Amino acid sequence: TKNDHISENTSTFSATNNDSKQSLPEHRKYVFVHDKVYSWLPAKIISKSDSSSSRSHDDATVTVRLVLPSDWKEVTHHPPESTLARLSSNNDSLMRTINLKDYSDFHLPFQNVDVNGIMDEQADIANLKYVHEASVLYNLRERHKKGLPYTRVGAIIVAMNPFQWSADSYSSEKQIFYANELIWKENSTVNRRSSLMQLKDSNRISYEPHIYETSSHAYCGLALEKKDQAIMVSGESGAGKTEAVKIIMKYLATVQTAHPS
């Protein structure tokens, strides 16, 4: 995809000599910073050191203010060692001085934000303007918060375990929708190939990412194209692999019932 190769200087902020001579565009002031408890935190650049060559000096710093989501306290797990959950939005403890030597090539990763500084959320991670560890984590966070456990990465489906059952997500109506959309349309084989091509430009896909999407492609390949298929389900312990396999197998076993009569 277009985001397979993003250079460091386009997806991250660095305090170079040129930066000190001109102000940053507003949307490029929104970055991510390391945190020992939360891994990454969103922040906004307030000021930067006037270093003539930040790439050769270890004292290049930027001052940032943490910009935590409005629902931070309610929807984020806060370990006992965290102090952020108890801070008010105007607390000076939200200010941090960041030493750029602690970041790869003296760069801070950019946030994906709109003109109002609101973080962007995409159904396909490949559609994010800036793709790096922090942006992927916060994109998944936003979707998880909305009750959307599935996110695309091209043809791959990332599943976030919601630790609760959502009947609407796996209803017979939902099964029929994906079966009709990806399997039973006229010229099914041609439609499947077209659908797979659309994954390379997922802005053209009108339906939400779902495990039924992967299952439908596998069913088409097996039943309609007569080719062996494999679905790889991987993840850490407790990620929901076993449940995912159950959902896949149930869908494959019953998908024929969704065939239009």
PDB file of C-alpha atoms in Angstrom:
ATOM      1  CA  THR A   1       0.000   0.000   0.000  1.00  0.00           C
ATOM      2  CA  LYS A   2       0.966   3.651  -0.140  1.00  0.00           C
ATOM      3  CA  ASN A   3       2.038   3.447   3.526  1.00  0.00           C
ATOM      4  CA  ASP A   4       4.365   0.484   3.196  1.00  0.00           C
ATOM      5  CA  HIS A   5       7.384   2.775   3.097  1.00  0.00           C
ATOM      6  CA  ILE A   6       7.107   5.998   5.077  1.00  0.00           C
ATOM      7  CA  SER A   7      10.357   7.841   5.656  1.00  0.00           C
ATOM      8  CA  GLU A   8      11.217   8.959   9.168  1.00  0.00           C
ATOM      9  CA  ASN A   9      11.194  12.651   8.272  1.00  0.00           C
ATOM     10  CA  THR A  10       7.594  12.536   6.986  1.00  0.00           C
ATOM     11  CA  SER A  11       6.016  10.498   9.785  1.00  0.00           C
ATOM     12  CA  THR A  12       7.864  12.019  12.724  1.00  0.00           C
ATOM     13  CA  PHE A  13       8.927  15.341  14.223  1.00  0.00           C
ATOM     14  CA  SER A  14      12.575  16.294  14.721  1.00  0.00           C
ATOM     15  CA  ALA A  15      14.028  19.436  16.271  1.00  0.00           C
ATOM     16  CA  THR A  16      16.316  20.355  13.386  1.00  0.00           C
ATOM     17  CA  ASN A  17      17.861  23.724  12.752  1.00  0.00           C
ATOM     18  CA  ASN A  18      15.260  24.478  10.074  1.00  0.00           C
ATOM     19  CA  ASP A  19      12.462  23.826  12.576  1.00  0.00           C
ATOM     20  CA  SER A  20      13.816  26.492  14.926  1.00  0.00           C
ATOM     21  CA  LYS A  21      13.574  29.156  12.217  1.00  0.00           C
ATOM     22  CA  GLN A  22       9.930  28.612  11.346  1.00  0.00           C
ATOM     23  CA  SER A  23       6.826  27.669  13.247  1.00  0.00           C
ATOM     24  CA  LEU A  24       5.371  24.217  12.816  1.00  0.00           C
ATOM     25  CA  PRO A  25       2.003  23.776  11.080  1.00  0.00           C
ATOM     26  CA  GLU A  26      -0.640  23.252  13.756  1.00  0.00           C
ATOM     27  CA  HIS A  27      -1.355  19.613  12.861  1.00  0.00           C
ATOM     28  CA  ARG A  28       2.369  18.779  13.071  1.00  0.00           C
ATOM     29  CA  LYS A  29       2.491  19.851  16.689  1.00  0.00           C
ATOM     30  CA  TYR A  30       0.529  16.731  17.645  1.00  0.00           C
ATOM     31  CA  VAL A  31       2.896  13.872  18.451  1.00  0.00           C
ATOM     32  CA  PHE A  32       3.289  10.790  20.620  1.00  0.00           C
ATOM     33  CA  VAL A  33       5.767  10.478  23.497  1.00  0.00           C
ATOM     34  CA  HIS A  34       7.084   7.443  25.359  1.00  0.00           C
ATOM     35  CA  ASP A  35       5.614   6.589  28.745  1.00  0.00           C
ATOM     36  CA  LYS A  36       6.764   3.877  31.165  1.00  0.00           C
ATOM     37  CA  VAL A  37       3.212   2.978  32.189  1.00  0.00           C
ATOM     38  CA  TYR A  38       1.143   3.488  29.016  1.00  0.00           C
ATOM     39  CA  SER A  39       3.849   2.894  26.393  1.00  0.00           C
ATOM     40  CA  TRP A  40       2.759   5.904  24.299  1.00  0.00           C
ATOM     41  CA  LEU A  41       0.825   9.060  25.158  1.00  0.00           C
ATOM     42  CA  PRO A  42      -0.565  11.746  22.826  1.00  0.00           C
ATOM     43  CA  ALA A  43       0.907  15.205  23.286  1.00  0.00           C
ATOM     44  CA  LYS A  44       1.197  18.618  21.685  1.00  0.00           C
ATOM     45  CA  ILE A  45       4.502  20.416  21.177  1.00  0.00           C
ATOM     46  CA  ILE A  46       4.689  23.686  23.130  1.00  0.00           C
ATOM     47  CA  SER A  47       8.278  24.705  22.455  1.00  0.00           C
ATOM     48  CA  LYS A  48      11.579  23.293  21.298  1.00  0.00           C
ATOM     49  CA  SER A  49      15.207  23.913  22.096  1.00  0.00           C
ATOM     50  CA  ASP A  50      17.172  26.188  19.801  1.00  0.00           C
ATOM     51  CA  SER A  51      19.916  23.743  18.930  1.00  0.00           C
ATOM     52  CA  SER A  52      22.008  24.387  15.833  1.00  0.00           C
ATOM     53  CA  SER A  53      22.297  20.685  15.112  1.00  0.00           C
ATOM     54  CA  SER A  54      20.051  18.351  17.065  1.00  0.00           C
ATOM     55  CA  ARG A  55      21.411  15.338  15.255  1.00  0.00           C
ATOM     56  CA  SER A  56      24.875  15.898  16.761  1.00  0.00           C
ATOM     57  CA  HIS A  57      23.936  17.153  20.236  1.00  0.00           C
ATOM     58  CA  ASP A  58      22.389  15.095  23.003  1.00  0.00           C
ATOM     59  CA  ASP A  59      20.732  18.143  24.589  1.00  0.00           C
ATOM     60  CA  ALA A  60      18.050  18.642  21.915  1.00  0.00           C
ATOM     61  CA  THR A  61      14.712  18.813  23.743  1.00  0.00           C
ATOM     62  CA  VAL A  62      11.101  19.726  23.163  1.00  0.00           C
ATOM     63  CA  THR A  63       8.493  20.719  25.719  1.00  0.00           C
ATOM     64  CA  VAL A  64       5.136  19.055  25.254  1.00  0.00           C
ATOM     65  CA  ARG A  65       1.808  19.014  26.991  1.00  0.00           C
ATOM     66  CA  LEU A  66       0.010  15.695  27.231  1.00  0.00           C
ATOM     67  CA  VAL A  67      -3.320  15.859  25.409  1.00  0.00           C
ATOM     68  CA  LEU A  68      -5.280  12.967  26.833  1.00  0.00           C
ATOM     69  CA  PRO A  69      -8.591  11.890  25.258  1.00  0.00           C
ATOM     70  CA  SER A  70     -11.687  13.242  27.007  1.00  0.00           C
ATOM     71  CA  ASP A  71     -12.691   9.727  28.045  1.00  0.00           C
ATOM     72  CA  TRP A  72      -9.200   8.819  29.249  1.00  0.00           C
ATOM     73  CA  LYS A  73     -10.137   8.131  32.864  1.00  0.00           C
ATOM     74  CA  GLU A  74     -13.241   6.102  32.031  1.00  0.00           C
ATOM     75  CA  VAL A  75     -12.071   3.783  29.227  1.00  0.00           C
ATOM     76  CA  THR A  76      -8.378   3.326  29.992  1.00  0.00           C
ATOM     77  CA  HIS A  77      -6.912   0.707  32.324  1.00  0.00           C
ATOM     78  CA  HIS A  78      -4.834   2.528  34.930  1.00  0.00           C
ATOM     79  CA  PRO A  79      -2.165   0.448  36.724  1.00  0.00           C
ATOM     80  CA  PRO A  80      -1.551   1.284  40.406  1.00  0.00           C
ATOM     81  CA  GLU A  81       1.688   3.097  39.567  1.00  0.00           C
ATOM     82  CA  SER A  82      -0.106   5.558  37.270  1.00  0.00           C
ATOM     83  CA  THR A  83      -0.674   9.113  38.451  1.00  0.00           C
ATOM     84  CA  LEU A  84      -2.320  10.408  35.266  1.00  0.00           C
ATOM     85  CA  ALA A  85      -5.779   9.132  36.179  1.00  0.00           C
ATOM     86  CA  ARG A  86      -5.834  11.519  39.149  1.00  0.00           C
ATOM     87  CA  LEU A  87      -4.732  14.632  37.269  1.00  0.00           C
ATOM     88  CA  SER A  88      -7.028  17.420  36.125  1.00  0.00           C
ATOM     89  CA  SER A  89      -6.844  18.705  32.548  1.00  0.00           C
ATOM     90  CA  ASN A  90      -4.977  21.875  33.582  1.00  0.00           C
ATOM     91  CA  ASN A  91      -2.463  20.204  35.867  1.00  0.00           C
ATOM     92  CA  ASP A  92       1.153  21.245  35.322  1.00  0.00           C
ATOM     93  CA  SER A  93       2.156  17.594  35.623  1.00  0.00           C
ATOM     94  CA  LEU A  94       0.833  17.173  32.092  1.00  0.00           C
ATOM     95  CA  MET A  95       3.838  19.185  30.891  1.00  0.00           C
ATOM     96  CA  ARG A  96       6.921  17.179  29.987  1.00  0.00           C
ATOM     97  CA  THR A  97      10.368  17.970  28.656  1.00  0.00           C
ATOM     98  CA  ILE A  98      11.341  15.365  26.093  1.00  0.00           C
ATOM     99  CA  ASN A  99      14.951  14.578  25.246  1.00  0.00           C
ATOM    100  CA  LEU A 100      15.038  13.619  21.592  1.00  0.00           C
ATOM    101  CA  LYS A 101      18.083  11.420  22.040  1.00  0.00           C
ATOM    102  CA  ASP A 102      15.683   8.857  23.530  1.00  0.00           C
ATOM    103  CA  TYR A 103      13.910   8.548  20.168  1.00  0.00           C
ATOM    104  CA  SER A 104      14.999   6.863  16.983  1.00  0.00           C
ATOM    105  CA  ASP A 105      16.939   9.330  14.842  1.00  0.00           C
ATOM    106  CA  PHE A 106      15.854  12.194  17.158  1.00  0.00           C
ATOM    107  CA  HIS A 107      12.255  11.942  15.963  1.00  0.00           C
ATOM    108  CA  LEU A 108       8.868  12.112  17.677  1.00  0.00           C
ATOM    109  CA  PRO A 109       6.123  10.173  15.841  1.00  0.00           C
ATOM    110  CA  PHE A 110       3.248  12.287  14.502  1.00  0.00           C
ATOM    111  CA  GLN A 111      -0.389  11.779  15.406  1.00  0.00           C
ATOM    112  CA  ASN A 112      -3.033  11.366  12.702  1.00  0.00           C
ATOM    113  CA  VAL A 113      -5.251  14.383  13.393  1.00  0.00           C
ATOM    114  CA  ASP A 114      -7.678  16.582  11.465  1.00  0.00           C
ATOM    115  CA  VAL A 115      -7.527  20.376  11.236  1.00  0.00           C
ATOM    116  CA  ASN A 116      -9.090  20.622  14.696  1.00  0.00           C
ATOM    117  CA  GLY A 117      -6.513  18.347  16.289  1.00  0.00           C
ATOM    118  CA  ILE A 118      -8.985  15.466  16.614  1.00  0.00           C
ATOM    119  CA  MET A 119      -7.348  12.064  16.240  1.00  0.00           C
ATOM    120  CA  ASP A 120      -8.289  10.236  13.052  1.00  0.00           C
ATOM    121  CA  GLU A 121      -9.657   6.689  13.146  1.00  0.00           C
ATOM    122  CA  GLN A 122      -9.584   4.331  10.167  1.00  0.00           C
ATOM    123  CA  ALA A 123     -11.152   0.933   9.528  1.00  0.00           C
ATOM    124  CA  ASP A 124      -7.971   0.031   7.634  1.00  0.00           C
ATOM    125  CA  ILE A 125      -4.675   0.881   9.294  1.00  0.00           C
ATOM    126  CA  ALA A 126      -3.098   1.182   5.843  1.00  0.00           C
ATOM    127  CA  ASN A 127      -5.212   4.304   5.307  1.00  0.00           C
ATOM    128  CA  LEU A 128      -3.579   6.175   8.189  1.00  0.00           C
ATOM    129  CA  LYS A 129      -1.323   8.962   7.011  1.00  0.00           C
ATOM    130  CA  TYR A 130       1.343   8.141   9.589  1.00  0.00           C
ATOM    131  CA  VAL A 131       1.828   4.464  10.378  1.00  0.00           C
ATOM    132  CA  HIS A 132       3.994   3.536  13.369  1.00  0.00           C
ATOM    133  CA  GLU A 133       3.566   1.685  16.673  1.00  0.00           C
ATOM    134  CA  ALA A 134       1.840   4.530  18.511  1.00  0.00           C
ATOM    135  CA  SER A 135      -0.619   5.392  15.725  1.00  0.00           C
ATOM    136  CA  VAL A 136      -1.589   1.723  15.321  1.00  0.00           C
ATOM    137  CA  LEU A 137      -2.212   1.340  19.068  1.00  0.00           C
ATOM    138  CA  TYR A 138      -4.366   4.460  19.300  1.00  0.00           C
ATOM    139  CA  ASN A 139      -6.308   3.592  16.152  1.00  0.00           C
ATOM    140  CA  LEU A 140      -7.154   0.208  17.690  1.00  0.00           C
ATOM    141  CA  ARG A 141      -8.041   1.958  20.962  1.00  0.00           C
ATOM    142  CA  GLU A 142     -10.528   4.266  19.238  1.00  0.00           C
ATOM    143  CA  ARG A 143     -12.240   1.385  17.447  1.00  0.00           C
ATOM    144  CA  HIS A 144     -12.300  -0.770  20.571  1.00  0.00           C
ATOM    145  CA  LYS A 145     -13.938   2.109  22.458  1.00  0.00           C
ATOM    146  CA  LYS A 146     -16.672   2.278  19.803  1.00  0.00           C
ATOM    147  CA  GLY A 147     -17.395  -1.420  20.146  1.00  0.00           C
ATOM    148  CA  LEU A 148     -15.664  -2.269  16.851  1.00  0.00           C
ATOM    149  CA  PRO A 149     -13.409  -5.255  17.581  1.00  0.00           C
ATOM    150  CA  TYR A 150     -12.151  -5.714  14.017  1.00  0.00           C
ATOM    151  CA  THR A 151      -9.708  -3.586  12.021  1.00  0.00           C
ATOM    152  CA  ARG A 152      -8.128  -4.251   8.627  1.00  0.00           C
ATOM    153  CA  VAL A 153      -4.479  -4.181   7.673  1.00  0.00           C
ATOM    154  CA  GLY A 154      -4.956  -4.731   3.967  1.00  0.00           C
ATOM    155  CA  ALA A 155      -6.208  -8.323   3.662  1.00  0.00           C
ATOM    156  CA  ILE A 156      -5.445  -9.090   7.320  1.00  0.00           C
ATOM    157  CA  ILE A 157      -8.061  -8.704  10.065  1.00  0.00           C
ATOM    158  CA  VAL A 158      -6.880  -7.568  13.508  1.00  0.00           C
ATOM    159  CA  ALA A 159      -9.232  -8.601  16.315  1.00  0.00           C
ATOM    160  CA  MET A 160      -9.323  -6.903  19.713  1.00  0.00           C
ATOM    161  CA  ASN A 161     -10.849  -9.129  22.398  1.00  0.00           C
ATOM    162  CA  PRO A 162     -13.804  -7.139  23.842  1.00  0.00           C
ATOM    163  CA  PHE A 163     -14.097  -9.584  26.776  1.00  0.00           C
ATOM    164  CA  GLN A 164     -17.862  -9.518  26.338  1.00  0.00           C
ATOM    165  CA  TRP A 165     -20.255 -11.053  23.839  1.00  0.00           C
ATOM    166  CA  SER A 166     -21.928  -8.814  21.272  1.00  0.00           C
ATOM    167  CA  ALA A 167     -24.889 -10.675  19.825  1.00  0.00           C
ATOM    168  CA  ASP A 168     -25.430  -8.079  17.100  1.00  0.00           C
ATOM    169  CA  SER A 169     -21.921  -8.603  15.782  1.00  0.00           C
ATOM    170  CA  TYR A 170     -22.565 -12.288  15.075  1.00  0.00           C
ATOM    171  CA  SER A 171     -26.282 -12.369  14.333  1.00  0.00           C
ATOM    172  CA  SER A 172     -27.752 -14.379  11.476  1.00  0.00           C
ATOM    173  CA  GLU A 173     -28.462 -11.066   9.737  1.00  0.00           C
ATOM    174  CA  LYS A 174     -24.798 -10.171   9.926  1.00  0.00           C
ATOM    175  CA  GLN A 175     -23.812 -13.569   8.526  1.00  0.00           C
ATOM    176  CA  ILE A 176     -26.261 -13.201   5.659  1.00  0.00           C
ATOM    177  CA  PHE A 177     -24.956  -9.710   4.886  1.00  0.00           C
ATOM    178  CA  TYR A 178     -21.328 -10.819   4.468  1.00  0.00           C
ATOM    179  CA  ALA A 179     -22.330 -13.989   2.620  1.00  0.00           C
ATOM    180  CA  ASN A 180     -24.435 -12.026   0.157  1.00  0.00           C
ATOM    181  CA  GLU A 181     -21.807  -9.295  -0.186  1.00  0.00           C
ATOM    182  CA  LEU A 182     -18.827 -11.583  -0.759  1.00  0.00           C
ATOM    183  CA  ILE A 183     -20.111 -15.013  -1.812  1.00  0.00           C
ATOM    184  CA  TRP A 184     -23.556 -15.144  -3.373  1.00  0.00           C
ATOM    185  CA  LYS A 185     -23.480 -12.177  -5.675  1.00  0.00           C
ATOM    186  CA  GLU A 186     -23.800 -12.968  -9.369  1.00  0.00           C
ATOM    187  CA  ASN A 187     -20.428 -14.008 -10.844  1.00  0.00           C
ATOM    188  CA  SER A 188     -19.132 -14.902  -7.386  1.00  0.00           C
ATOM    189  CA  THR A 189     -15.595 -15.767  -8.485  1.00  0.00           C
ATOM    190  CA  VAL A 190     -15.211 -12.482 -10.333  1.00  0.00           C
ATOM    191  CA  ASN A 191     -16.744 -10.667  -7.364  1.00  0.00           C
ATOM    192  CA  ARG A 192     -14.286 -12.269  -4.939  1.00  0.00           C
ATOM    193  CA  ARG A 193     -11.315 -11.253  -7.043  1.00  0.00           C
ATOM    194  CA  SER A 194     -12.707  -7.736  -7.267  1.00  0.00           C
ATOM    195  CA  SER A 195     -13.178  -7.684  -3.488  1.00  0.00           C
ATOM    196  CA  LEU A 196      -9.612  -8.844  -2.915  1.00  0.00           C
ATOM    197  CA  MET A 197      -8.384  -6.124  -5.265  1.00  0.00           C
ATOM    198  CA  GLN A 198     -10.393  -3.562  -3.292  1.00  0.00           C
ATOM    199  CA  LEU A 199      -8.417  -4.492  -0.182  1.00  0.00           C
ATOM    200  CA  LYS A 200      -5.484  -2.745  -1.850  1.00  0.00           C
ATOM    201  CA  ASP A 201      -7.600   0.427  -1.832  1.00  0.00           C
ATOM    202  CA  SER A 202      -9.910  -0.127   1.109  1.00  0.00           C
ATOM    203  CA  ASN A 203     -11.486   3.328   0.791  1.00  0.00           C
ATOM    204  CA  ARG A 204     -13.643   1.584  -1.807  1.00  0.00           C
ATOM    205  CA  ILE A 205     -14.965  -0.973   0.693  1.00  0.00           C
ATOM    206  CA  SER A 206     -18.380  -0.070   2.067  1.00  0.00           C
ATOM    207  CA  TYR A 207     -18.592  -2.664   4.860  1.00  0.00           C
ATOM    208  CA  GLU A 208     -16.855  -2.831   8.226  1.00  0.00           C
ATOM    209  CA  PRO A 209     -13.943  -5.241   8.771  1.00  0.00           C
ATOM    210  CA  HIS A 210     -15.180  -8.523  10.209  1.00  0.00           C
ATOM    211  CA  ILE A 211     -14.016 -12.076  10.753  1.00  0.00           C
ATOM    212  CA  TYR A 212     -16.875 -13.078   8.427  1.00  0.00           C
ATOM    213  CA  GLU A 213     -15.015 -11.217   5.692  1.00  0.00           C
ATOM    214  CA  THR A 214     -11.995 -13.499   6.004  1.00  0.00           C
ATOM    215  CA  SER A 215     -14.256 -16.550   6.315  1.00  0.00           C
ATOM    216  CA  SER A 216     -16.186 -15.588   3.172  1.00  0.00           C
ATOM    217  CA  HIS A 217     -13.019 -15.285   1.104  1.00  0.00           C
ATOM    218  CA  ALA A 218     -11.898 -18.705   2.332  1.00  0.00           C
ATOM    219  CA  TYR A 219     -15.287 -20.245   1.503  1.00  0.00           C
ATOM    220  CA  CYS A 220     -15.190 -18.800  -2.015  1.00  0.00           C
ATOM    221  CA  GLY A 221     -11.722 -20.136  -2.629  1.00  0.00           C
ATOM    222  CA  LEU A 222     -12.676 -23.585  -1.388  1.00  0.00           C
ATOM    223  CA  ALA A 223     -16.201 -24.073  -2.731  1.00  0.00           C
ATOM    224  CA  LEU A 224     -16.208 -21.951  -5.857  1.00  0.00           C
ATOM    225  CA  GLU A 225     -12.589 -21.969  -7.020  1.00  0.00           C
ATOM    226  CA  LYS A 226     -11.838 -25.517  -5.766  1.00  0.00           C
ATOM    227  CA  LYS A 227      -8.579 -24.462  -4.093  1.00  0.00           C
ATOM    228  CA  ASP A 228      -7.351 -25.450  -0.633  1.00  0.00           C
ATOM    229  CA  GLN A 229      -7.589 -22.634   1.902  1.00  0.00           C
ATOM    230  CA  ALA A 230      -5.935 -21.829   5.237  1.00  0.00           C
ATOM    231  CA  ILE A 231      -6.852 -19.189   7.828  1.00  0.00           C
ATOM    232  CA  MET A 232      -4.060 -18.413  10.271  1.00  0.00           C
ATOM    233  CA  VAL A 233      -5.226 -17.197  13.685  1.00  0.00           C
ATOM    234  CA  SER A 234      -2.410 -15.945  15.906  1.00  0.00           C
ATOM    235  CA  GLY A 235      -2.148 -13.952  19.119  1.00  0.00           C
ATOM    236  CA  GLU A 236      -1.063 -14.006  22.738  1.00  0.00           C
ATOM    237  CA  SER A 237      -2.713 -16.062  25.449  1.00  0.00           C
ATOM    238  CA  GLY A 238      -6.157 -14.645  26.168  1.00  0.00           C
ATOM    239  CA  ALA A 239      -6.336 -12.727  22.904  1.00  0.00           C
ATOM    240  CA  GLY A 240      -9.402 -14.690  21.800  1.00  0.00           C
ATOM    241  CA  LYS A 241      -7.911 -17.143  19.299  1.00  0.00           C
ATOM    242  CA  THR A 242     -10.081 -20.093  20.330  1.00  0.00           C
ATOM    243  CA  GLU A 243     -13.257 -18.022  20.189  1.00  0.00           C
ATOM    244  CA  ALA A 244     -12.243 -16.644  16.792  1.00  0.00           C
ATOM    245  CA  VAL A 245     -11.784 -20.165  15.408  1.00  0.00           C
ATOM    246  CA  LYS A 246     -15.209 -21.167  16.764  1.00  0.00           C
ATOM    247  CA  ILE A 247     -16.808 -18.185  15.019  1.00  0.00           C
ATOM    248  CA  ILE A 248     -15.040 -19.020  11.756  1.00  0.00           C
ATOM    249  CA  MET A 249     -16.018 -22.691  11.841  1.00  0.00           C
ATOM    250  CA  LYS A 250     -19.647 -21.921  12.673  1.00  0.00           C
ATOM    251  CA  TYR A 251     -19.838 -19.451   9.811  1.00  0.00           C
ATOM    252  CA  LEU A 252     -18.279 -21.875   7.312  1.00  0.00           C
ATOM    253  CA  ALA A 253     -20.633 -24.631   8.447  1.00  0.00           C
ATOM    254  CA  THR A 254     -23.780 -22.540   8.068  1.00  0.00           C
ATOM    255  CA  VAL A 255     -22.959 -20.135   5.258  1.00  0.00           C
ATOM    256  CA  GLN A 256     -24.750 -22.308   2.695  1.00  0.00           C
ATOM    257  CA  THR A 257     -28.037 -21.502   4.443  1.00  0.00           C
ATOM    258  CA  ALA A 258     -27.555 -17.874   3.466  1.00  0.00           C
ATOM    259  CA  HIS A 259     -27.728 -18.796  -0.229  1.00  0.00           C
ATOM    260  CA  PRO A 260     -30.609 -16.866  -1.810  1.00  0.00           C
ATOM    261  CA  SER A 261     -33.387 -19.288  -2.634  1.00  0.00           C
TER     262      SER A 261
END
